[in-house]
Short mmCIF file of N, CA and C in Angstrom, two decimals:
data_model
loop_
_atom_site.label_atom_id
_atom_site.label_comp_id
_atom_site.label_asym_id
_atom_site.label_seq_id
_atom_site.Cartn_x
_atom_site.Cartn_y
_atom_site.Cartn_z
N MET N 1 -67.05 -11.13 -8.84
CA MET N 1 -67.32 -11.88 -7.64
C MET N 1 -68.77 -11.65 -7.26
N ALA N 2 -69.50 -12.74 -7.10
CA ALA N 2 -70.91 -12.62 -6.76
C ALA N 2 -71.02 -12.26 -5.29
N GLY N 3 -71.97 -11.43 -4.96
CA GLY N 3 -72.18 -11.05 -3.58
C GLY N 3 -73.03 -9.81 -3.51
N SER N 4 -73.39 -9.44 -2.30
CA SER N 4 -74.13 -8.22 -2.12
C SER N 4 -73.32 -7.30 -1.25
N TRP N 5 -73.63 -6.03 -1.26
CA TRP N 5 -72.89 -5.10 -0.43
C TRP N 5 -73.86 -4.24 0.34
N SER N 6 -73.37 -3.76 1.45
CA SER N 6 -74.21 -2.87 2.24
C SER N 6 -73.34 -1.77 2.82
N SER N 7 -73.94 -0.66 3.10
CA SER N 7 -73.24 0.46 3.70
C SER N 7 -74.01 0.86 4.94
N SER N 8 -73.27 1.05 6.02
CA SER N 8 -73.95 1.37 7.26
C SER N 8 -73.03 2.20 8.14
N SER N 9 -73.58 3.19 8.78
CA SER N 9 -72.76 4.02 9.66
C SER N 9 -72.33 3.25 10.89
N SER N 10 -73.10 2.23 11.30
CA SER N 10 -72.70 1.44 12.47
C SER N 10 -71.48 0.60 12.18
N ARG N 11 -71.26 0.23 10.93
CA ARG N 11 -70.10 -0.57 10.55
C ARG N 11 -68.86 0.28 10.37
N THR N 12 -69.00 1.57 10.26
CA THR N 12 -67.84 2.42 10.02
C THR N 12 -67.16 2.84 11.31
N SER N 13 -67.75 2.57 12.45
CA SER N 13 -67.15 3.01 13.70
C SER N 13 -65.79 2.38 13.93
N SER N 14 -65.57 1.16 13.46
CA SER N 14 -64.28 0.51 13.65
C SER N 14 -63.25 0.98 12.62
N LEU N 15 -63.66 1.73 11.62
CA LEU N 15 -62.75 2.18 10.58
C LEU N 15 -62.16 3.55 10.88
N GLY N 16 -62.47 4.13 11.99
CA GLY N 16 -61.94 5.44 12.31
C GLY N 16 -62.90 6.52 11.84
N SER N 17 -62.41 7.73 11.78
CA SER N 17 -63.28 8.83 11.39
C SER N 17 -63.37 8.91 9.87
N LEU N 18 -64.56 8.88 9.38
CA LEU N 18 -64.80 8.96 7.95
C LEU N 18 -65.65 10.19 7.67
N GLY N 19 -65.39 10.82 6.55
CA GLY N 19 -66.19 11.97 6.15
C GLY N 19 -67.44 11.54 5.44
N TYR N 20 -68.29 12.51 5.12
CA TYR N 20 -69.55 12.20 4.44
C TYR N 20 -69.32 11.70 3.02
N ASP N 21 -68.19 12.05 2.40
CA ASP N 21 -67.92 11.65 1.03
C ASP N 21 -67.33 10.24 0.93
N ASP N 22 -66.94 9.64 2.05
CA ASP N 22 -66.33 8.32 2.03
C ASP N 22 -67.40 7.26 1.82
N VAL N 23 -67.07 6.26 1.01
CA VAL N 23 -67.98 5.15 0.75
C VAL N 23 -67.40 3.92 1.41
N VAL N 24 -68.18 3.25 2.18
CA VAL N 24 -67.75 2.02 2.85
C VAL N 24 -68.70 0.92 2.42
N PHE N 25 -68.13 -0.23 2.03
CA PHE N 25 -69.00 -1.35 1.70
C PHE N 25 -68.39 -2.62 2.25
N VAL N 26 -69.24 -3.55 2.55
CA VAL N 26 -68.84 -4.84 3.08
C VAL N 26 -69.37 -5.89 2.13
N MET N 27 -68.47 -6.75 1.65
CA MET N 27 -68.89 -7.81 0.74
C MET N 27 -69.44 -8.98 1.55
N LYS N 28 -70.60 -9.46 1.16
CA LYS N 28 -71.19 -10.65 1.75
C LYS N 28 -71.30 -11.68 0.64
N PRO N 29 -70.43 -12.68 0.64
CA PRO N 29 -70.48 -13.67 -0.44
C PRO N 29 -71.76 -14.48 -0.39
N ASP N 30 -72.25 -14.83 -1.57
CA ASP N 30 -73.42 -15.71 -1.66
C ASP N 30 -73.04 -17.07 -1.08
N SER N 31 -73.98 -17.76 -0.52
CA SER N 31 -73.68 -19.03 0.13
C SER N 31 -73.13 -20.06 -0.84
N CYS N 32 -73.56 -20.06 -2.09
CA CYS N 32 -73.08 -21.06 -3.05
C CYS N 32 -71.69 -20.72 -3.58
N ALA N 33 -71.26 -19.46 -3.52
CA ALA N 33 -69.97 -19.08 -4.07
C ALA N 33 -68.94 -18.80 -2.98
N ALA N 34 -69.27 -19.06 -1.72
CA ALA N 34 -68.38 -18.69 -0.63
C ALA N 34 -67.07 -19.45 -0.65
N THR N 35 -67.09 -20.72 -1.04
CA THR N 35 -65.87 -21.51 -0.99
C THR N 35 -65.31 -21.82 -2.36
N ALA N 36 -65.95 -21.39 -3.40
CA ALA N 36 -65.46 -21.70 -4.75
C ALA N 36 -64.28 -20.81 -5.10
N PRO N 37 -63.14 -21.40 -5.51
CA PRO N 37 -61.99 -20.59 -5.88
C PRO N 37 -62.22 -19.93 -7.23
N ALA N 38 -61.48 -18.87 -7.46
CA ALA N 38 -61.56 -18.18 -8.75
C ALA N 38 -61.07 -19.12 -9.84
N ALA N 39 -61.54 -18.91 -11.05
CA ALA N 39 -61.16 -19.78 -12.17
C ALA N 39 -59.67 -19.76 -12.37
N GLY N 40 -59.06 -20.94 -12.42
CA GLY N 40 -57.64 -21.05 -12.68
C GLY N 40 -56.76 -20.82 -11.47
N GLU N 41 -57.31 -20.40 -10.34
CA GLU N 41 -56.50 -20.10 -9.17
C GLU N 41 -55.91 -21.39 -8.62
N GLY N 42 -54.60 -21.43 -8.46
CA GLY N 42 -53.93 -22.59 -7.93
C GLY N 42 -53.72 -23.70 -8.94
N ASN N 43 -54.30 -23.61 -10.12
CA ASN N 43 -54.16 -24.65 -11.13
C ASN N 43 -53.10 -24.33 -12.17
N SER N 44 -52.55 -23.13 -12.12
CA SER N 44 -51.55 -22.77 -13.12
C SER N 44 -50.27 -22.32 -12.43
N VAL N 45 -49.21 -22.34 -13.19
CA VAL N 45 -47.91 -21.88 -12.71
C VAL N 45 -47.33 -21.00 -13.81
N LYS N 46 -46.66 -19.93 -13.40
CA LYS N 46 -46.07 -19.01 -14.38
C LYS N 46 -44.57 -19.18 -14.43
N PHE N 47 -44.07 -19.28 -15.66
CA PHE N 47 -42.64 -19.38 -15.90
C PHE N 47 -42.17 -18.08 -16.52
N LEU N 48 -41.14 -17.48 -15.94
CA LEU N 48 -40.48 -16.33 -16.56
C LEU N 48 -39.32 -16.90 -17.36
N CYS N 49 -39.52 -17.01 -18.67
CA CYS N 49 -38.57 -17.68 -19.56
C CYS N 49 -37.63 -16.68 -20.22
N SER N 50 -36.35 -16.96 -20.12
CA SER N 50 -35.32 -16.16 -20.78
C SER N 50 -34.60 -17.06 -21.77
N TYR N 51 -34.45 -16.58 -23.00
CA TYR N 51 -33.77 -17.39 -24.02
C TYR N 51 -33.11 -16.49 -25.04
N GLY N 52 -32.06 -17.01 -25.67
CA GLY N 52 -31.35 -16.26 -26.71
C GLY N 52 -30.28 -15.33 -26.18
N GLY N 53 -30.11 -15.24 -24.89
CA GLY N 53 -29.09 -14.38 -24.29
C GLY N 53 -28.03 -15.22 -23.60
N ARG N 54 -27.30 -14.56 -22.69
CA ARG N 54 -26.23 -15.26 -21.97
C ARG N 54 -26.22 -14.84 -20.51
N ILE N 55 -25.70 -15.71 -19.69
CA ILE N 55 -25.50 -15.39 -18.28
C ILE N 55 -24.05 -14.95 -18.13
N LEU N 56 -23.87 -13.72 -17.67
CA LEU N 56 -22.54 -13.13 -17.54
C LEU N 56 -22.36 -12.50 -16.17
N PRO N 57 -21.10 -12.40 -15.71
CA PRO N 57 -20.87 -11.71 -14.44
C PRO N 57 -21.01 -10.20 -14.60
N ARG N 58 -21.57 -9.57 -13.59
CA ARG N 58 -21.69 -8.12 -13.57
C ARG N 58 -20.30 -7.54 -13.28
N HIS N 59 -19.93 -6.46 -13.97
CA HIS N 59 -18.60 -5.87 -13.81
C HIS N 59 -18.35 -5.35 -12.40
N SER N 60 -19.35 -4.77 -11.78
CA SER N 60 -19.15 -4.12 -10.48
C SER N 60 -18.87 -5.10 -9.34
N ASP N 61 -19.61 -6.21 -9.29
CA ASP N 61 -19.44 -7.11 -8.15
C ASP N 61 -19.28 -8.59 -8.53
N GLY N 62 -19.33 -8.91 -9.80
CA GLY N 62 -19.14 -10.29 -10.23
C GLY N 62 -20.38 -11.17 -10.12
N ALA N 63 -21.48 -10.63 -9.59
CA ALA N 63 -22.72 -11.41 -9.50
C ALA N 63 -23.23 -11.71 -10.91
N LEU N 64 -23.79 -12.90 -11.08
CA LEU N 64 -24.27 -13.28 -12.40
C LEU N 64 -25.59 -12.59 -12.73
N ARG N 65 -25.77 -12.29 -14.02
CA ARG N 65 -26.99 -11.67 -14.52
C ARG N 65 -27.24 -12.18 -15.93
N TYR N 66 -28.47 -12.05 -16.39
CA TYR N 66 -28.84 -12.49 -17.73
C TYR N 66 -28.80 -11.29 -18.66
N VAL N 67 -28.11 -11.44 -19.78
CA VAL N 67 -27.90 -10.32 -20.71
C VAL N 67 -28.42 -10.69 -22.09
N GLY N 68 -29.18 -9.78 -22.69
CA GLY N 68 -29.66 -9.96 -24.06
C GLY N 68 -30.80 -10.96 -24.14
N GLY N 69 -31.11 -11.34 -25.35
CA GLY N 69 -32.14 -12.34 -25.57
C GLY N 69 -33.55 -11.83 -25.33
N ASN N 70 -34.43 -12.75 -25.12
CA ASN N 70 -35.85 -12.46 -24.94
C ASN N 70 -36.31 -12.96 -23.58
N ASN N 71 -37.31 -12.29 -23.04
CA ASN N 71 -37.94 -12.70 -21.79
C ASN N 71 -39.44 -12.74 -22.01
N ARG N 72 -40.05 -13.88 -21.66
CA ARG N 72 -41.49 -14.02 -21.81
C ARG N 72 -42.06 -14.75 -20.61
N VAL N 73 -43.29 -14.42 -20.26
CA VAL N 73 -43.99 -15.12 -19.20
C VAL N 73 -44.91 -16.14 -19.85
N LEU N 74 -44.80 -17.36 -19.40
CA LEU N 74 -45.60 -18.45 -19.93
C LEU N 74 -46.43 -19.02 -18.78
N SER N 75 -47.74 -18.95 -18.88
CA SER N 75 -48.63 -19.48 -17.85
C SER N 75 -49.13 -20.85 -18.31
N LEU N 76 -48.87 -21.86 -17.47
CA LEU N 76 -49.20 -23.23 -17.84
C LEU N 76 -50.03 -23.89 -16.76
N ASP N 77 -50.90 -24.77 -17.19
CA ASP N 77 -51.69 -25.58 -16.26
C ASP N 77 -50.75 -26.57 -15.57
N ARG N 78 -50.94 -26.75 -14.27
CA ARG N 78 -50.07 -27.66 -13.50
C ARG N 78 -50.19 -29.11 -13.96
N SER N 79 -51.30 -29.47 -14.58
CA SER N 79 -51.48 -30.85 -15.03
C SER N 79 -50.79 -31.12 -16.37
N LEU N 80 -50.14 -30.12 -16.93
CA LEU N 80 -49.45 -30.27 -18.21
C LEU N 80 -48.35 -31.32 -18.09
N GLN N 81 -48.30 -32.22 -19.03
CA GLN N 81 -47.26 -33.26 -19.05
C GLN N 81 -45.92 -32.64 -19.44
N PHE N 82 -44.82 -33.27 -19.01
CA PHE N 82 -43.49 -32.73 -19.26
C PHE N 82 -43.20 -32.60 -20.76
N TYR N 83 -43.58 -33.60 -21.54
CA TYR N 83 -43.33 -33.53 -22.98
C TYR N 83 -44.10 -32.38 -23.63
N GLU N 84 -45.29 -32.05 -23.08
CA GLU N 84 -46.04 -30.90 -23.60
C GLU N 84 -45.36 -29.59 -23.23
N LEU N 85 -44.78 -29.53 -22.03
CA LEU N 85 -44.00 -28.35 -21.64
C LEU N 85 -42.83 -28.16 -22.59
N GLN N 86 -42.13 -29.23 -22.90
CA GLN N 86 -41.00 -29.16 -23.84
C GLN N 86 -41.46 -28.64 -25.21
N ARG N 87 -42.61 -29.13 -25.68
CA ARG N 87 -43.13 -28.69 -26.98
C ARG N 87 -43.44 -27.20 -26.95
N LYS N 88 -44.09 -26.73 -25.89
CA LYS N 88 -44.43 -25.31 -25.78
C LYS N 88 -43.16 -24.45 -25.74
N LEU N 89 -42.16 -24.90 -25.04
CA LEU N 89 -40.90 -24.16 -24.97
C LEU N 89 -40.21 -24.12 -26.33
N ARG N 90 -40.22 -25.25 -27.05
CA ARG N 90 -39.63 -25.28 -28.40
C ARG N 90 -40.36 -24.33 -29.33
N ASP N 91 -41.69 -24.35 -29.26
CA ASP N 91 -42.49 -23.46 -30.11
C ASP N 91 -42.21 -21.99 -29.79
N MET N 92 -42.06 -21.67 -28.52
CA MET N 92 -41.81 -20.29 -28.11
C MET N 92 -40.45 -19.80 -28.62
N CYS N 93 -39.44 -20.65 -28.52
CA CYS N 93 -38.08 -20.25 -28.92
C CYS N 93 -37.83 -20.42 -30.41
N GLY N 94 -38.52 -21.36 -31.02
CA GLY N 94 -38.26 -21.65 -32.43
C GLY N 94 -37.09 -22.60 -32.61
N TRP N 95 -36.71 -23.33 -31.57
CA TRP N 95 -35.60 -24.28 -31.64
C TRP N 95 -36.13 -25.70 -31.76
N GLU N 96 -35.32 -26.59 -32.32
CA GLU N 96 -35.72 -27.99 -32.45
C GLU N 96 -35.69 -28.71 -31.11
N ALA N 97 -34.74 -28.35 -30.26
CA ALA N 97 -34.62 -28.99 -28.95
C ALA N 97 -34.21 -27.93 -27.94
N VAL N 98 -34.77 -28.03 -26.73
CA VAL N 98 -34.55 -27.03 -25.69
C VAL N 98 -34.02 -27.70 -24.43
N SER N 99 -33.00 -27.09 -23.86
CA SER N 99 -32.51 -27.50 -22.55
C SER N 99 -33.08 -26.51 -21.55
N LEU N 100 -33.83 -27.02 -20.55
CA LEU N 100 -34.49 -26.19 -19.56
C LEU N 100 -33.70 -26.23 -18.27
N ARG N 101 -33.25 -25.07 -17.82
CA ARG N 101 -32.55 -24.94 -16.54
C ARG N 101 -33.26 -23.86 -15.75
N CYS N 102 -33.49 -24.11 -14.47
CA CYS N 102 -34.26 -23.19 -13.64
C CYS N 102 -33.49 -22.77 -12.40
N GLN N 103 -33.80 -21.56 -11.96
CA GLN N 103 -33.21 -21.02 -10.75
C GLN N 103 -34.12 -21.40 -9.58
N LEU N 104 -33.55 -21.99 -8.54
CA LEU N 104 -34.33 -22.27 -7.35
C LEU N 104 -34.61 -20.95 -6.64
N PRO N 105 -35.75 -20.85 -5.95
CA PRO N 105 -36.12 -19.57 -5.35
C PRO N 105 -35.13 -19.09 -4.29
N THR N 106 -34.35 -19.98 -3.71
CA THR N 106 -33.40 -19.60 -2.65
C THR N 106 -31.97 -19.49 -3.14
N GLU N 107 -31.74 -19.66 -4.44
CA GLU N 107 -30.38 -19.69 -4.98
C GLU N 107 -30.14 -18.57 -5.99
N ASP N 108 -28.87 -18.34 -6.30
CA ASP N 108 -28.49 -17.36 -7.31
C ASP N 108 -28.36 -18.06 -8.66
N LEU N 109 -27.97 -17.29 -9.67
CA LEU N 109 -27.86 -17.84 -11.02
C LEU N 109 -26.71 -18.83 -11.18
N ASP N 110 -25.81 -18.91 -10.20
CA ASP N 110 -24.70 -19.85 -10.33
C ASP N 110 -25.09 -21.27 -9.95
N ALA N 111 -26.33 -21.49 -9.54
CA ALA N 111 -26.79 -22.82 -9.13
C ALA N 111 -28.07 -23.20 -9.86
N LEU N 112 -28.08 -23.11 -11.17
CA LEU N 112 -29.26 -23.51 -11.94
C LEU N 112 -29.40 -25.02 -11.91
N VAL N 113 -30.65 -25.48 -11.88
CA VAL N 113 -30.91 -26.92 -11.91
C VAL N 113 -31.49 -27.29 -13.27
N SER N 114 -31.06 -28.43 -13.77
CA SER N 114 -31.58 -28.94 -15.04
C SER N 114 -32.92 -29.62 -14.79
N VAL N 115 -33.87 -29.35 -15.66
CA VAL N 115 -35.19 -29.99 -15.57
C VAL N 115 -35.32 -30.85 -16.82
N THR N 116 -35.20 -32.17 -16.61
CA THR N 116 -35.18 -33.09 -17.75
C THR N 116 -36.27 -34.16 -17.70
N SER N 117 -37.09 -34.13 -16.65
CA SER N 117 -38.12 -35.15 -16.52
C SER N 117 -39.30 -34.61 -15.72
N LYS N 118 -40.38 -35.40 -15.68
CA LYS N 118 -41.54 -34.98 -14.90
C LYS N 118 -41.22 -34.94 -13.41
N ASP N 119 -40.32 -35.80 -12.93
CA ASP N 119 -39.92 -35.77 -11.53
C ASP N 119 -39.16 -34.49 -11.20
N ASP N 120 -38.25 -34.08 -12.10
CA ASP N 120 -37.52 -32.82 -11.90
C ASP N 120 -38.49 -31.65 -11.83
N LEU N 121 -39.46 -31.63 -12.74
CA LEU N 121 -40.46 -30.56 -12.77
C LEU N 121 -41.29 -30.55 -11.50
N SER N 122 -41.71 -31.71 -11.04
CA SER N 122 -42.49 -31.82 -9.81
C SER N 122 -41.70 -31.29 -8.61
N ASN N 123 -40.42 -31.67 -8.52
CA ASN N 123 -39.57 -31.20 -7.42
C ASN N 123 -39.38 -29.69 -7.48
N LEU N 124 -39.21 -29.15 -8.67
CA LEU N 124 -39.04 -27.71 -8.85
C LEU N 124 -40.29 -26.96 -8.38
N LEU N 125 -41.46 -27.45 -8.78
CA LEU N 125 -42.72 -26.80 -8.39
C LEU N 125 -42.94 -26.88 -6.88
N GLU N 126 -42.50 -27.96 -6.26
CA GLU N 126 -42.59 -28.06 -4.81
C GLU N 126 -41.74 -26.99 -4.13
N GLU N 127 -40.54 -26.75 -4.66
CA GLU N 127 -39.65 -25.72 -4.10
C GLU N 127 -40.30 -24.34 -4.21
N TYR N 128 -40.88 -24.05 -5.37
CA TYR N 128 -41.52 -22.74 -5.58
C TYR N 128 -42.79 -22.60 -4.74
N ASP N 129 -43.54 -23.68 -4.58
CA ASP N 129 -44.73 -23.64 -3.73
C ASP N 129 -44.34 -23.35 -2.28
N ALA N 130 -43.29 -24.00 -1.81
CA ALA N 130 -42.84 -23.78 -0.43
C ALA N 130 -42.36 -22.35 -0.24
N ALA N 131 -41.64 -21.80 -1.22
CA ALA N 131 -41.14 -20.43 -1.12
C ALA N 131 -42.26 -19.41 -1.25
N SER N 132 -43.36 -19.78 -1.89
CA SER N 132 -44.49 -18.86 -2.10
C SER N 132 -45.52 -18.92 -0.98
N ARG N 133 -45.35 -19.82 -0.05
CA ARG N 133 -46.36 -20.08 0.97
C ARG N 133 -46.79 -18.83 1.73
N ASP N 134 -45.86 -17.96 2.09
CA ASP N 134 -46.18 -16.77 2.89
C ASP N 134 -46.34 -15.51 2.05
N ARG N 135 -46.52 -15.64 0.76
CA ARG N 135 -46.65 -14.49 -0.13
C ARG N 135 -48.09 -14.34 -0.60
N LEU N 136 -48.43 -13.12 -0.97
CA LEU N 136 -49.77 -12.88 -1.52
C LEU N 136 -49.90 -13.47 -2.92
N GLN N 137 -48.85 -13.35 -3.72
CA GLN N 137 -48.83 -13.90 -5.07
C GLN N 137 -47.74 -14.96 -5.16
N PRO N 138 -47.99 -16.08 -5.84
CA PRO N 138 -46.94 -17.10 -5.98
C PRO N 138 -45.78 -16.57 -6.83
N LEU N 139 -44.60 -17.07 -6.55
CA LEU N 139 -43.43 -16.70 -7.33
C LEU N 139 -43.52 -17.27 -8.73
N LYS N 140 -42.93 -16.57 -9.68
CA LYS N 140 -42.81 -17.10 -11.04
C LYS N 140 -41.55 -17.96 -11.08
N VAL N 141 -41.63 -19.09 -11.76
CA VAL N 141 -40.47 -19.95 -11.93
C VAL N 141 -39.52 -19.25 -12.90
N ARG N 142 -38.30 -19.01 -12.48
CA ARG N 142 -37.29 -18.35 -13.33
C ARG N 142 -36.62 -19.43 -14.16
N ALA N 143 -36.91 -19.45 -15.46
CA ALA N 143 -36.45 -20.50 -16.36
C ALA N 143 -35.53 -19.92 -17.42
N PHE N 144 -34.46 -20.65 -17.70
CA PHE N 144 -33.51 -20.27 -18.75
C PHE N 144 -33.49 -21.39 -19.77
N LEU N 145 -33.68 -21.00 -21.01
CA LEU N 145 -33.76 -21.97 -22.10
C LEU N 145 -32.52 -21.84 -22.97
N PHE N 146 -31.94 -22.98 -23.30
CA PHE N 146 -30.75 -23.01 -24.14
C PHE N 146 -31.00 -23.98 -25.28
N PRO N 147 -30.47 -23.67 -26.48
CA PRO N 147 -30.64 -24.61 -27.58
C PRO N 147 -29.84 -25.89 -27.29
N ARG N 148 -30.41 -27.00 -27.67
CA ARG N 148 -29.75 -28.29 -27.46
C ARG N 148 -29.73 -29.00 -28.80
N SER N 149 -28.58 -29.47 -29.16
CA SER N 149 -28.50 -30.21 -30.43
C SER N 149 -29.00 -31.63 -30.18
N THR N 150 -29.76 -32.14 -31.13
CA THR N 150 -30.28 -33.49 -30.99
C THR N 150 -29.19 -34.48 -31.37
N PRO N 151 -29.05 -35.59 -30.64
CA PRO N 151 -27.99 -36.56 -30.91
C PRO N 151 -28.04 -37.12 -32.32
N GLY N 152 -29.25 -37.34 -32.86
CA GLY N 152 -29.39 -37.89 -34.21
C GLY N 152 -28.82 -36.96 -35.27
N ARG N 153 -28.96 -35.66 -35.09
CA ARG N 153 -28.50 -34.71 -36.11
C ARG N 153 -26.98 -34.63 -36.11
N THR N 154 -26.32 -34.66 -34.95
CA THR N 154 -24.87 -34.54 -34.92
C THR N 154 -24.22 -35.79 -35.48
N SER N 155 -24.78 -36.97 -35.19
CA SER N 155 -24.18 -38.20 -35.71
C SER N 155 -24.41 -38.30 -37.21
N ALA N 156 -25.56 -37.85 -37.69
CA ALA N 156 -25.84 -37.91 -39.13
C ALA N 156 -24.93 -36.94 -39.89
N SER N 157 -24.68 -35.77 -39.35
CA SER N 157 -23.82 -34.82 -40.05
C SER N 157 -22.37 -35.29 -40.01
N SER N 158 -21.95 -35.99 -38.94
CA SER N 158 -20.57 -36.45 -38.89
C SER N 158 -20.34 -37.62 -39.82
N THR N 159 -21.38 -38.46 -40.09
CA THR N 159 -21.21 -39.57 -41.01
C THR N 159 -21.17 -39.08 -42.45
N THR N 160 -21.87 -38.00 -42.77
CA THR N 160 -21.85 -37.52 -44.13
C THR N 160 -20.55 -36.81 -44.43
N THR N 161 -19.88 -36.25 -43.44
CA THR N 161 -18.61 -35.56 -43.70
C THR N 161 -17.45 -36.52 -43.78
N THR N 162 -17.60 -37.78 -43.28
CA THR N 162 -16.50 -38.72 -43.34
C THR N 162 -16.45 -39.47 -44.65
N ARG N 163 -17.42 -39.38 -45.49
CA ARG N 163 -17.44 -40.09 -46.78
C ARG N 163 -16.54 -39.47 -47.79
#
């Protein structure tokens, strides 16, 4: 962060009693960088992706939890198109087709929403933005990925077995 700093005993009076070994500095942003956001700030969204496992009830209280599989954080630019998101998810999992289901920030795992279009993705991001409004750091989108069979492959395999 560009800026200059200064140390002054007159500025420390509001900070309480400080010893001689304490260092106090005040950042003064340069006029050209005062309003510029940090690179990437607000332009990306993080997905906490879980795949290859299962959602099961916990023995003690029956609450749902994710068991097994892999968990990865995927940081994506908000301008990413839905089909590009699907491609990145397929590449990450190694599956031909991916079903994306996400947990809303105010809901439990028993109310996952399917994300199948750019409108679904936009609505999901709006929910997370609203829930992150009063936080220092935005929430990560909790995403669960499941393998999806492509319709063309199932019909082709069923026609070859009927011959």
